[in-house]
Amino acid sequence: MGAAALALGGSAAAVASQTPRNETFRMLEMFGDVLGIVEQAYVVPVDNKKLIEAALQGMMTALDPHSNYLPAKAFGDLRERTTGEYSGVGLTITSEGGLVKVISPMDDSPAGRAGVQAGDVISAVNGQNAAGLTVSEVSDKLRGATGTSVTVTFLRDGEEPREVVLTREVIKVESVTGRLEGDFGYLRISTFNENTGRELTETIERLKREKPGLKGYVLDLRNNGGGLLTAAIDVSDAFLERGEIVSQRGRKPEDIERYAAKPGDLTGGLPVVVLINYGSASASEIVAGALKDQERATVVGLTSFGKGSVQTVIPLRGGQDGALSITTARYYTPSGRSIQKIGIEPDLEVARSEAEARIVSRSSFIYSEAAYSTALDSSIGAERKGPHTPREAPGADYAKDKDYQLQRALDVLRAGGDLTKLAAAPEGIVITEPGEDKVETAEAKTDTPETPTVTIKPDEPKPD
């Protein structure tokens, strides 16, 4: 889910177009002519409303992967998942190149417990081929009454197709959880919604009571696809005393908005480590970028997704006709770095497992904003780091049930956040220095042919 601003206005202001007005009117007339021909000549009767909605979706997705038209039901779903509960399997999904992919499984959801991972491709739902389906269509198939089941087939790089039966349940979006890890506090944020700032404050205060002598915190943003911009600002502010958190810059030079921290670091300045990976997107990247640039935290893990654009949601007729989600700006970290297509690079690059390191090393299965052919550029000329072997990764003999990224984050805290004092990697870890890695090249395997599709709003991925 991308960090999006919710616009409450009913319509967008008129702006200059690159197409002459007379030509625009002529093409609108042509659209009406085509609709009339389809209505009269198509082999079976058509639903004009569905055709026009599809045309609107096509127009918006031609702009970039994150601009979209939301029909009234989809707009209602968007509002629901930032505030309430729903019945589904707990997947955050998006679409690219005719394939519906998993951004992240939600914590303690049916999908999460079944072992679904970020980057998995949904190839079929209840035996129906999912190639060419939109995110909204797949989302509708995954959601349903509590207690009912859905059979989903997943594809994963280098593995056979995996069919999983998931039982739908009420997905209560608890965005923040926390626990003690020895002398340190572990904070997990799974999504950014209206309650995240409050839940984070409550969790930090609870951990302080349970362990008065806490020596630092791990903030885990792995596989967090994002959410509300306001929540990302609240989370960043919780660890900062002052300074800029993020800026967004729009179409015109004067369209710059900056967000700054207010006094009051809830952790009292204790060392902080932020955990990220390629499933950390948008709002997660705002937090990681702010804490990194302000030298407030050490970032550990893998380069994040790279979704650094702002979407404004504009209801049409108060939402009765749905809404437009349209890209209106780019995000920049406090140092002026663009997140778009680049992501946040960790201070200490660490893979969680041997399999995850293999994914990063392959050229065709990396799940990132840069993979979208229509993605906005970064605006600063920089590029995302290409396929490579992560500096630290578990070897074949390392215990599969251990979370090496978390263990390394705790090592950084034990070193007081100073990487020069970091303990050596333990036995069973493969260290690859820059320039030594051997990049594998592999193609994502699928049994389905390429099919043109309308990409539906990856910036606000559907939870199901």
CSV table of C-alpha atoms in Angstrom, one decimal:
chain,number,residue,atom,x,y,z
A,1,MET,CA,0.0,0.0,0.0
A,2,GLY,CA,1.5,3.3,-1.0
A,3,ALA,CA,1.5,6.4,1.1
A,4,ALA,CA,-1.4,8.4,-0.3
A,5,ALA,CA,-3.0,11.7,0.5
A,6,LEU,CA,-6.8,11.7,0.8
A,7,ALA,CA,-8.4,14.6,-1.0
A,8,LEU,CA,-11.8,15.6,0.2
A,9,GLY,CA,-12.6,18.0,-2.7
A,10,GLY,CA,-15.1,17.0,-5.3
A,11,SER,CA,-13.3,17.9,-8.5
A,12,ALA,CA,-9.8,18.7,-9.8
A,13,ALA,CA,-8.9,22.2,-11.1
A,14,ALA,CA,-8.5,22.6,-14.8
A,15,VAL,CA,-4.9,22.6,-16.0
A,16,ALA,CA,-3.1,23.1,-19.2
A,17,SER,CA,-3.0,20.1,-21.6
A,18,GLN,CA,-0.3,19.2,-24.1
A,19,THR,CA,-3.1,18.3,-26.6
A,20,PRO,CA,-4.9,21.3,-28.3
A,21,ARG,CA,-8.5,21.7,-26.9
A,22,ASN,CA,-10.1,21.2,-30.3
A,23,GLU,CA,-8.3,17.9,-30.8
A,24,THR,CA,-9.3,16.8,-27.3
A,25,PHE,CA,-13.0,17.5,-28.2
A,26,ARG,CA,-12.6,15.6,-31.5
A,27,MET,CA,-11.2,12.6,-29.7
A,28,LEU,CA,-13.9,12.6,-27.1
A,29,GLU,CA,-16.4,12.6,-29.9
A,30,MET,CA,-14.5,9.6,-31.4
A,31,PHE,CA,-14.8,7.8,-28.1
A,32,GLY,CA,-18.6,8.3,-28.2
A,33,ASP,CA,-18.6,6.9,-31.8
A,34,VAL,CA,-16.7,3.8,-30.8
A,35,LEU,CA,-18.9,3.2,-27.8
A,36,GLY,CA,-21.9,3.4,-30.0
A,37,ILE,CA,-20.5,1.0,-32.5
A,38,VAL,CA,-19.6,-1.5,-29.7
A,39,GLU,CA,-23.2,-1.1,-28.3
A,40,GLN,CA,-24.7,-1.9,-31.7
A,41,ALA,CA,-22.3,-4.3,-33.3
A,42,TYR,CA,-20.8,-6.5,-30.6
A,43,VAL,CA,-21.7,-10.1,-30.7
A,44,VAL,CA,-23.6,-10.0,-27.3
A,45,PRO,CA,-25.2,-7.1,-25.4
A,46,VAL,CA,-22.8,-5.0,-23.5
A,47,ASP,CA,-22.9,-3.1,-20.2
A,48,ASN,CA,-22.0,0.5,-21.1
A,49,LYS,CA,-21.2,1.4,-17.5
A,50,LYS,CA,-18.5,-1.4,-17.3
A,51,LEU,CA,-17.1,-0.3,-20.7
A,52,ILE,CA,-16.8,3.4,-19.6
A,53,GLU,CA,-15.2,2.4,-16.2
A,54,ALA,CA,-12.7,0.2,-18.1
A,55,ALA,CA,-11.9,3.1,-20.4
A,56,LEU,CA,-11.4,5.4,-17.4
A,57,GLN,CA,-9.1,2.8,-15.7
A,58,GLY,CA,-7.1,2.5,-18.9
A,59,MET,CA,-6.7,6.3,-19.2
A,60,MET,CA,-5.4,6.6,-15.7
A,61,THR,CA,-3.0,3.6,-15.8
A,62,ALA,CA,-1.5,5.0,-19.0
A,63,LEU,CA,-0.1,7.8,-16.8
A,64,ASP,CA,1.9,5.6,-14.4
A,65,PRO,CA,1.4,2.3,-12.5
A,66,HIS,CA,-0.2,4.1,-9.5
A,67,SER,CA,-2.7,6.4,-11.0
A,68,ASN,CA,-6.1,4.8,-11.3
A,69,TYR,CA,-9.9,5.2,-11.5
A,70,LEU,CA,-11.7,3.6,-8.5
A,71,PRO,CA,-15.3,2.6,-9.0
A,72,ALA,CA,-17.6,3.3,-6.1
A,73,LYS,CA,-17.1,-0.1,-4.5
A,74,ALA,CA,-13.3,0.0,-4.8
A,75,PHE,CA,-13.3,3.5,-3.3
A,76,GLY,CA,-15.3,2.1,-0.4
A,77,ASP,CA,-12.8,-0.7,0.0
A,78,LEU,CA,-10.0,1.8,0.1
A,79,ARG,CA,-11.6,3.7,3.0
A,80,GLU,CA,-12.4,0.5,4.8
A,81,ARG,CA,-8.9,-0.9,4.9
A,82,THR,CA,-7.4,2.2,6.4
A,83,THR,CA,-9.9,2.3,9.2
A,84,GLY,CA,-11.7,-1.0,9.9
A,85,GLU,CA,-11.9,-4.8,9.5
A,86,TYR,CA,-12.7,-7.1,6.6
A,87,SER,CA,-12.9,-10.8,5.9
A,88,GLY,CA,-10.3,-12.2,3.6
A,89,VAL,CA,-6.9,-14.1,3.5
A,90,GLY,CA,-4.6,-11.2,4.5
A,91,LEU,CA,-2.7,-10.5,1.3
A,92,THR,CA,-1.5,-7.2,-0.1
A,93,ILE,CA,-1.3,-7.5,-3.8
A,94,THR,CA,-0.4,-5.6,-7.0
A,95,SER,CA,-0.2,-6.1,-10.7
A,96,GLU,CA,2.5,-5.8,-13.3
A,97,GLY,CA,3.0,-7.2,-16.8
A,98,GLY,CA,-0.2,-9.2,-16.7
A,99,LEU,CA,0.7,-11.0,-13.4
A,100,VAL,CA,-0.8,-10.3,-9.9
A,101,LYS,CA,2.0,-10.4,-7.3
A,102,VAL,CA,2.1,-10.4,-3.6
A,103,ILE,CA,3.6,-7.3,-2.0
A,104,SER,CA,3.4,-8.8,1.5
A,105,PRO,CA,1.3,-11.2,3.6
A,106,MET,CA,-0.2,-9.6,6.6
A,107,ASP,CA,1.1,-10.7,10.0
A,108,ASP,CA,-0.8,-13.7,11.6
A,109,SER,CA,-3.2,-13.9,8.6
A,110,PRO,CA,-4.2,-17.1,6.7
A,111,ALA,CA,-1.8,-16.3,3.9
A,112,GLY,CA,1.0,-15.4,6.4
A,113,ARG,CA,0.6,-18.7,8.3
A,114,ALA,CA,0.5,-20.6,5.0
A,115,GLY,CA,4.0,-19.4,4.1
A,116,VAL,CA,3.1,-17.0,1.3
A,117,GLN,CA,6.0,-14.6,0.7
A,118,ALA,CA,6.6,-11.2,-0.9
A,119,GLY,CA,7.1,-11.6,-4.7
A,120,ASP,CA,5.0,-14.8,-5.0
A,121,VAL,CA,2.8,-14.7,-8.2
A,122,ILE,CA,-0.9,-15.6,-8.0
A,123,SER,CA,-1.4,-17.8,-11.0
A,124,ALA,CA,-4.9,-19.1,-10.3
A,125,VAL,CA,-7.8,-18.7,-7.9
A,126,ASN,CA,-10.2,-21.6,-7.4
A,127,GLY,CA,-8.8,-23.1,-10.6
A,128,GLN,CA,-9.4,-20.0,-12.7
A,129,ASN,CA,-6.3,-18.6,-14.5
A,130,ALA,CA,-5.4,-15.3,-13.0
A,131,ALA,CA,-3.3,-14.0,-15.9
A,132,GLY,CA,-4.8,-10.8,-17.3
A,133,LEU,CA,-7.1,-10.2,-14.3
A,134,THR,CA,-6.9,-6.9,-12.6
A,135,VAL,CA,-6.0,-6.5,-8.9
A,136,SER,CA,-9.7,-5.6,-8.2
A,137,GLU,CA,-10.9,-8.8,-9.8
A,138,VAL,CA,-8.4,-11.0,-7.9
A,139,SER,CA,-9.2,-9.1,-4.7
A,140,ASP,CA,-12.9,-9.8,-5.1
A,141,LYS,CA,-12.2,-13.5,-5.6
A,142,LEU,CA,-10.0,-13.7,-2.5
A,143,ARG,CA,-12.4,-11.9,-0.2
A,144,GLY,CA,-15.5,-13.5,1.1
A,145,ALA,CA,-17.5,-14.6,4.1
A,146,THR,CA,-15.6,-15.6,7.2
A,147,GLY,CA,-15.1,-19.4,7.4
A,148,THR,CA,-15.3,-20.0,3.7
A,149,SER,CA,-12.3,-21.3,1.7
A,150,VAL,CA,-10.5,-20.3,-1.4
A,151,THR,CA,-7.8,-22.3,-3.3
A,152,VAL,CA,-4.9,-20.2,-4.6
A,153,THR,CA,-2.0,-21.3,-6.8
A,154,PHE,CA,1.2,-19.5,-6.2
A,155,LEU,CA,4.4,-19.4,-8.3
A,156,ARG,CA,7.8,-18.8,-6.8
A,157,ASP,CA,11.1,-18.4,-8.5
A,158,GLY,CA,12.9,-21.8,-8.9
A,159,GLU,CA,10.0,-23.8,-7.4
A,160,GLU,CA,7.0,-25.8,-8.6
A,161,PRO,CA,3.6,-24.2,-8.5
A,162,ARG,CA,2.1,-24.4,-5.0
A,163,GLU,CA,-1.6,-24.8,-4.4
A,164,VAL,CA,-2.8,-23.5,-1.0
A,165,VAL,CA,-6.3,-23.7,0.5
A,166,LEU,CA,-6.9,-20.6,2.6
A,167,THR,CA,-9.8,-20.2,5.0
A,168,ARG,CA,-11.1,-16.6,5.1
A,169,GLU,CA,-11.3,-14.9,8.5
A,170,VAL,CA,-11.8,-11.4,9.8
A,171,ILE,CA,-8.6,-9.5,9.2
A,172,LYS,CA,-8.2,-7.1,12.1
A,173,VAL,CA,-5.5,-4.6,11.1
A,174,GLU,CA,-3.4,-4.3,14.2
A,175,SER,CA,-0.6,-2.2,12.8
A,176,VAL,CA,1.9,-2.2,15.7
A,177,THR,CA,3.1,-5.0,17.9
A,178,GLY,CA,6.0,-5.2,20.3
A,179,ARG,CA,8.0,-7.5,22.5
A,180,LEU,CA,11.3,-7.6,24.4
A,181,GLU,CA,14.4,-9.1,22.9
A,182,GLY,CA,16.8,-9.2,25.9
A,183,ASP,CA,17.8,-5.7,26.7
A,184,PHE,CA,16.1,-4.3,23.6
A,185,GLY,CA,12.6,-3.5,22.4
A,186,TYR,CA,11.3,-5.0,19.2
A,187,LEU,CA,8.7,-2.9,17.4
A,188,ARG,CA,6.9,-4.4,14.4
A,189,ILE,CA,4.8,-2.2,12.1
A,190,SER,CA,2.9,-4.2,9.5
A,191,THR,CA,1.0,-1.3,7.8
A,192,PHE,CA,0.4,2.4,8.2
A,193,ASN,CA,-3.2,3.3,9.0
A,194,GLU,CA,-5.1,5.9,11.1
A,195,ASN,CA,-4.2,4.1,14.4
A,196,THR,CA,-0.5,3.5,13.8
A,197,GLY,CA,0.9,6.6,15.6
A,198,ARG,CA,-1.3,5.9,18.7
A,199,GLU,CA,-0.5,2.2,18.7
A,200,LEU,CA,3.3,2.9,18.4
A,201,THR,CA,3.2,5.3,21.4
A,202,GLU,CA,1.3,2.8,23.5
A,203,THR,CA,3.6,-0.1,22.6
A,204,ILE,CA,6.8,1.9,23.4
A,205,GLU,CA,5.4,2.9,26.8
A,206,ARG,CA,4.4,-0.7,27.5
A,207,LEU,CA,7.9,-1.9,26.7
A,208,LYS,CA,9.4,0.8,28.9
A,209,ARG,CA,7.3,-0.4,31.8
A,210,GLU,CA,8.2,-4.1,31.3
A,211,LYS,CA,11.9,-3.3,31.0
A,212,PRO,CA,12.9,0.1,32.6
A,213,GLY,CA,16.5,-0.4,31.5
A,214,LEU,CA,16.0,-0.8,27.8
A,215,LYS,CA,19.1,-0.1,25.7
A,216,GLY,CA,17.6,0.4,22.2
A,217,TYR,CA,14.9,-0.5,19.7
A,218,VAL,CA,14.5,-2.5,16.5
A,219,LEU,CA,11.9,-1.0,14.2
A,220,ASP,CA,10.8,-3.8,11.8
A,221,LEU,CA,9.3,-2.5,8.5
A,222,ARG,CA,10.0,-5.6,6.4
A,223,ASN,CA,7.2,-6.5,4.0
A,224,ASN,CA,5.3,-3.4,5.0
A,225,GLY,CA,3.8,-2.1,1.8
A,226,GLY,CA,3.0,1.3,3.2
A,227,GLY,CA,-0.2,3.2,4.0
A,228,LEU,CA,-1.1,6.7,5.1
A,229,LEU,CA,1.4,9.6,4.8
A,230,THR,CA,0.2,11.0,8.1
A,231,ALA,CA,1.0,7.7,9.8
A,232,ALA,CA,4.5,7.7,8.4
A,233,ILE,CA,5.1,11.2,9.7
A,234,ASP,CA,3.8,10.2,13.2
A,235,VAL,CA,6.1,7.2,13.3
A,236,SER,CA,9.2,9.1,12.2
A,237,ASP,CA,8.3,11.9,14.7
A,238,ALA,CA,8.3,9.4,17.5
A,239,PHE,CA,12.0,8.9,17.2
A,240,LEU,CA,13.1,12.5,16.3
A,241,GLU,CA,13.5,15.6,18.3
A,242,ARG,CA,13.7,18.0,15.3
A,243,GLY,CA,14.4,18.2,11.6
A,244,GLU,CA,12.7,17.4,8.4
A,245,ILE,CA,11.0,14.1,7.9
A,246,VAL,CA,10.1,14.2,4.2
A,247,SER,CA,9.2,16.6,1.4
A,248,GLN,CA,7.0,16.2,-1.5
A,249,ARG,CA,7.4,18.1,-4.8
A,250,GLY,CA,4.8,18.5,-7.4
A,251,ARG,CA,4.5,19.6,-11.0
A,252,LYS,CA,5.4,23.3,-10.5
A,253,PRO,CA,8.6,24.6,-8.8
A,254,GLU,CA,6.5,26.2,-6.0
A,255,ASP,CA,4.6,22.9,-5.3
A,256,ILE,CA,6.8,21.9,-2.4
A,257,GLU,CA,5.5,20.7,0.9
A,258,ARG,CA,7.8,19.9,3.9
A,259,TYR,CA,7.0,17.9,7.0
A,260,ALA,CA,9.1,18.4,10.2
A,261,ALA,CA,9.4,16.6,13.5
A,262,LYS,CA,8.1,18.1,16.7
A,263,PRO,CA,10.2,18.0,19.9
A,264,GLY,CA,9.8,14.8,21.9
A,265,ASP,CA,11.7,11.6,21.1
A,266,LEU,CA,9.6,8.8,22.7
A,267,THR,CA,12.7,6.6,23.1
A,268,GLY,CA,14.9,9.2,24.8
A,269,GLY,CA,17.5,9.0,22.1
A,270,LEU,CA,18.4,5.3,22.6
A,271,PRO,CA,20.0,3.6,19.6
A,272,VAL,CA,17.5,2.5,16.9
A,273,VAL,CA,17.9,0.0,14.0
A,274,VAL,CA,15.4,0.0,11.2
A,275,LEU,CA,14.9,-3.4,9.3
A,276,ILE,CA,13.8,-3.2,5.7
A,277,ASN,CA,13.7,-5.4,2.6
A,278,TYR,CA,12.3,-5.3,-1.0
A,279,GLY,CA,8.8,-5.6,0.4
A,280,SER,CA,9.1,-2.3,2.3
A,281,ALA,CA,7.4,0.4,0.3
A,282,SER,CA,6.3,4.0,0.3
A,283,ALA,CA,5.4,5.0,3.9
A,284,SER,CA,8.0,2.5,5.1
A,285,GLU,CA,10.6,4.1,2.9
A,286,ILE,CA,9.6,7.6,4.2
A,287,VAL,CA,10.3,6.4,7.8
A,288,ALA,CA,13.6,4.6,6.9
A,289,GLY,CA,14.8,7.5,4.8
A,290,ALA,CA,14.0,10.1,7.5
A,291,LEU,CA,15.7,8.2,10.3
A,292,LYS,CA,18.7,7.4,8.2
A,293,ASP,CA,19.3,10.9,6.8
A,294,GLN,CA,18.8,12.4,10.3
A,295,GLU,CA,21.4,9.9,11.6
A,296,ARG,CA,18.9,8.7,14.1
A,297,ALA,CA,18.9,5.1,13.1
A,298,THR,CA,21.0,2.4,11.4
A,299,VAL,CA,19.2,0.7,8.5
A,300,VAL,CA,19.8,-3.0,8.2
A,301,GLY,CA,18.4,-5.5,5.6
A,302,LEU,CA,17.9,-5.1,1.8
A,303,THR,CA,17.2,-2.2,-0.5
A,304,SER,CA,13.5,-1.2,-0.3
A,305,PHE,CA,10.9,-1.3,-3.0
A,306,GLY,CA,11.4,2.3,-4.4
A,307,LYS,CA,7.9,3.7,-4.5
A,308,GLY,CA,8.4,7.4,-4.0
A,309,SER,CA,5.4,9.0,-5.6
A,310,VAL,CA,2.4,10.7,-4.0
A,311,GLN,CA,-1.2,9.8,-4.9
A,312,THR,CA,-4.1,12.1,-4.2
A,313,VAL,CA,-7.5,10.5,-4.0
A,314,ILE,CA,-10.2,12.7,-5.5
A,315,PRO,CA,-13.8,11.6,-4.9
A,316,LEU,CA,-16.2,12.1,-7.8
A,317,ARG,CA,-19.6,13.4,-6.8
A,318,GLY,CA,-18.8,12.7,-3.2
A,319,GLY,CA,-17.7,9.2,-4.0
A,320,GLN,CA,-21.0,8.2,-5.7
A,321,ASP,CA,-19.2,7.8,-9.0
A,322,GLY,CA,-16.0,6.4,-7.3
A,323,ALA,CA,-12.8,8.4,-7.2
A,324,LEU,CA,-9.6,9.2,-9.0
A,325,SER,CA,-6.3,8.2,-7.5
A,326,ILE,CA,-3.8,10.4,-9.3
A,327,THR,CA,0.0,10.9,-8.9
A,328,THR,CA,0.6,14.5,-7.8
A,329,ALA,CA,4.1,14.6,-6.4
A,330,ARG,CA,7.3,12.8,-5.6
A,331,TYR,CA,8.7,12.1,-2.1
A,332,TYR,CA,12.3,13.2,-1.1
A,333,THR,CA,14.2,12.3,2.0
A,334,PRO,CA,15.6,15.0,4.2
A,335,SER,CA,18.9,15.0,2.3
A,336,GLY,CA,17.1,15.6,-1.0
A,337,ARG,CA,17.4,12.1,-2.3
A,338,SER,CA,14.5,10.7,-4.4
A,339,ILE,CA,13.0,7.4,-3.3
A,340,GLN,CA,11.3,6.8,-6.6
A,341,LYS,CA,12.6,3.8,-8.5
A,342,ILE,CA,15.7,3.8,-6.3
A,343,GLY,CA,14.6,2.8,-2.8
A,344,ILE,CA,16.4,3.2,0.5
A,345,GLU,CA,19.7,1.4,0.6
A,346,PRO,CA,20.7,-0.2,4.0
A,347,ASP,CA,23.8,0.8,6.0
A,348,LEU,CA,24.4,-2.9,6.5
A,349,GLU,CA,23.2,-5.2,3.7
A,350,VAL,CA,21.9,-8.5,5.1
A,351,ALA,CA,19.7,-11.1,3.6
A,352,ARG,CA,17.3,-13.0,5.9
A,353,SER,CA,18.0,-16.4,4.3
A,354,GLU,CA,19.9,-18.1,1.5
A,355,ALA,CA,16.7,-18.1,-0.6
A,356,GLU,CA,16.3,-14.3,-0.2
A,357,ALA,CA,19.9,-13.7,-1.2
A,358,ARG,CA,19.3,-15.7,-4.3
A,359,ILE,CA,16.3,-13.6,-5.2
A,360,VAL,CA,18.4,-10.4,-4.9
A,361,SER,CA,21.1,-11.9,-7.1
A,362,ARG,CA,18.7,-12.7,-10.0
A,363,SER,CA,18.0,-10.1,-12.7
A,364,SER,CA,14.4,-10.8,-13.6
A,365,PHE,CA,12.6,-11.6,-10.4
A,366,ILE,CA,13.4,-8.6,-8.2
A,367,TYR,CA,10.2,-7.0,-7.1
A,368,SER,CA,10.6,-3.3,-7.2
A,369,GLU,CA,9.2,-0.1,-8.6
A,370,ALA,CA,12.0,0.0,-11.2
A,371,ALA,CA,10.4,-3.2,-12.7
A,372,TYR,CA,7.4,-1.2,-14.0
A,373,SER,CA,7.8,-0.1,-17.5
A,374,THR,CA,5.6,3.0,-17.0
A,375,ALA,CA,7.1,4.0,-13.6
A,376,LEU,CA,8.0,7.7,-13.1
A,377,ASP,CA,11.8,8.3,-13.1
A,378,SER,CA,13.5,9.4,-10.0
A,379,SER,CA,13.9,13.0,-11.3
A,380,ILE,CA,17.5,13.1,-10.1
A,381,GLY,CA,19.2,10.8,-12.6
A,382,ALA,CA,20.2,8.2,-10.0
A,383,GLU,CA,19.4,4.5,-10.6
A,384,ARG,CA,18.6,1.5,-8.3
A,385,LYS,CA,21.4,-0.9,-7.6
A,386,GLY,CA,21.2,-3.8,-10.0
A,387,PRO,CA,21.3,-7.5,-9.3
A,388,HIS,CA,24.0,-8.5,-6.9
A,389,THR,CA,24.8,-10.8,-4.0
A,390,PRO,CA,24.0,-9.2,-0.6
A,391,ARG,CA,27.1,-8.6,1.6
A,392,GLU,CA,25.9,-10.9,4.3
A,393,ALA,CA,23.7,-13.9,3.8
A,394,PRO,CA,23.1,-17.2,5.6
A,395,GLY,CA,24.8,-20.2,3.9
A,396,ALA,CA,23.2,-23.6,3.1
A,397,ASP,CA,23.9,-24.9,6.6
A,398,TYR,CA,22.5,-21.9,8.6
A,399,ALA,CA,19.4,-22.8,10.5
A,400,LYS,CA,16.3,-22.1,8.4
A,401,ASP,CA,14.1,-21.1,11.3
A,402,LYS,CA,16.5,-18.3,12.5
A,403,ASP,CA,15.9,-14.7,11.5
A,404,TYR,CA,19.4,-13.6,10.6
A,405,GLN,CA,18.4,-10.0,9.8
A,406,LEU,CA,16.9,-9.5,13.2
A,407,GLN,CA,19.9,-11.1,14.9
A,408,ARG,CA,22.2,-8.8,13.0
A,409,ALA,CA,20.0,-5.8,14.0
A,410,LEU,CA,20.4,-6.8,17.6
A,411,ASP,CA,24.2,-7.0,17.1
A,412,VAL,CA,24.2,-3.4,15.8
A,413,LEU,CA,22.3,-2.3,18.9
A,414,ARG,CA,24.9,-4.1,21.1
A,415,ALA,CA,27.5,-2.1,19.3
A,416,GLY,CA,25.6,1.1,20.2
A,417,GLY,CA,24.7,1.7,16.6
A,418,ASP,CA,28.4,2.0,15.6
A,419,LEU,CA,29.1,-0.3,12.6
A,420,THR,CA,32.8,0.0,13.2
A,421,LYS,CA,32.3,-1.8,16.5
A,422,LEU,CA,30.0,-4.5,15.1
A,423,ALA,CA,30.8,-8.1,16.0
A,424,ALA,CA,31.9,-10.4,13.2
A,425,ALA,CA,29.3,-12.4,11.4
A,426,PRO,CA,28.7,-15.8,13.0
A,427,GLU,CA,29.7,-19.2,11.5
A,428,GLY,CA,27.5,-20.2,8.6
A,429,ILE,CA,27.2,-16.7,7.1
A,430,VAL,CA,28.6,-16.0,3.7
A,431,ILE,CA,30.3,-12.6,3.3
A,432,THR,CA,30.5,-11.2,-0.2
A,433,GLU,CA,32.5,-7.9,-0.6
A,434,PRO,CA,31.5,-5.5,-3.3
A,435,GLY,CA,32.8,-6.5,-6.7
A,436,GLU,CA,33.1,-10.2,-5.8
A,437,ASP,CA,29.5,-11.2,-6.3
A,438,LYS,CA,28.4,-13.5,-9.2
A,439,VAL,CA,25.0,-12.5,-10.5
A,440,GLU,CA,22.6,-15.2,-11.5
A,441,THR,CA,20.1,-14.6,-14.3
A,442,ALA,CA,16.8,-16.4,-14.2
A,443,GLU,CA,13.4,-15.9,-15.7
A,444,ALA,CA,10.2,-16.0,-13.7
A,445,LYS,CA,8.4,-19.3,-14.6
A,446,THR,CA,4.8,-19.2,-15.5
A,447,ASP,CA,2.5,-21.6,-17.3
A,448,THR,CA,0.5,-18.8,-18.8
A,449,PRO,CA,1.1,-16.7,-21.9
A,450,GLU,CA,1.6,-12.9,-21.6
A,451,THR,CA,-1.7,-11.2,-21.6
A,452,PRO,CA,-2.3,-7.4,-21.8
A,453,THR,CA,-3.8,-6.1,-18.6
A,454,VAL,CA,-5.0,-3.0,-16.9
A,455,THR,CA,-2.7,-2.4,-13.8
A,456,ILE,CA,-4.9,-1.5,-10.9
A,457,LYS,CA,-3.3,0.9,-8.3
A,458,PRO,CA,-0.2,-0.8,-7.0
A,459,ASP,CA,0.3,2.3,-4.7
A,460,GLU,CA,-2.8,1.3,-2.8
A,461,PRO,CA,-2.5,-2.5,-3.1
A,462,LYS,CA,-5.6,-4.4,-2.2
A,463,PRO,CA,-5.6,-6.3,1.1
A,464,ASP,CA,-7.7,-9.5,0.9
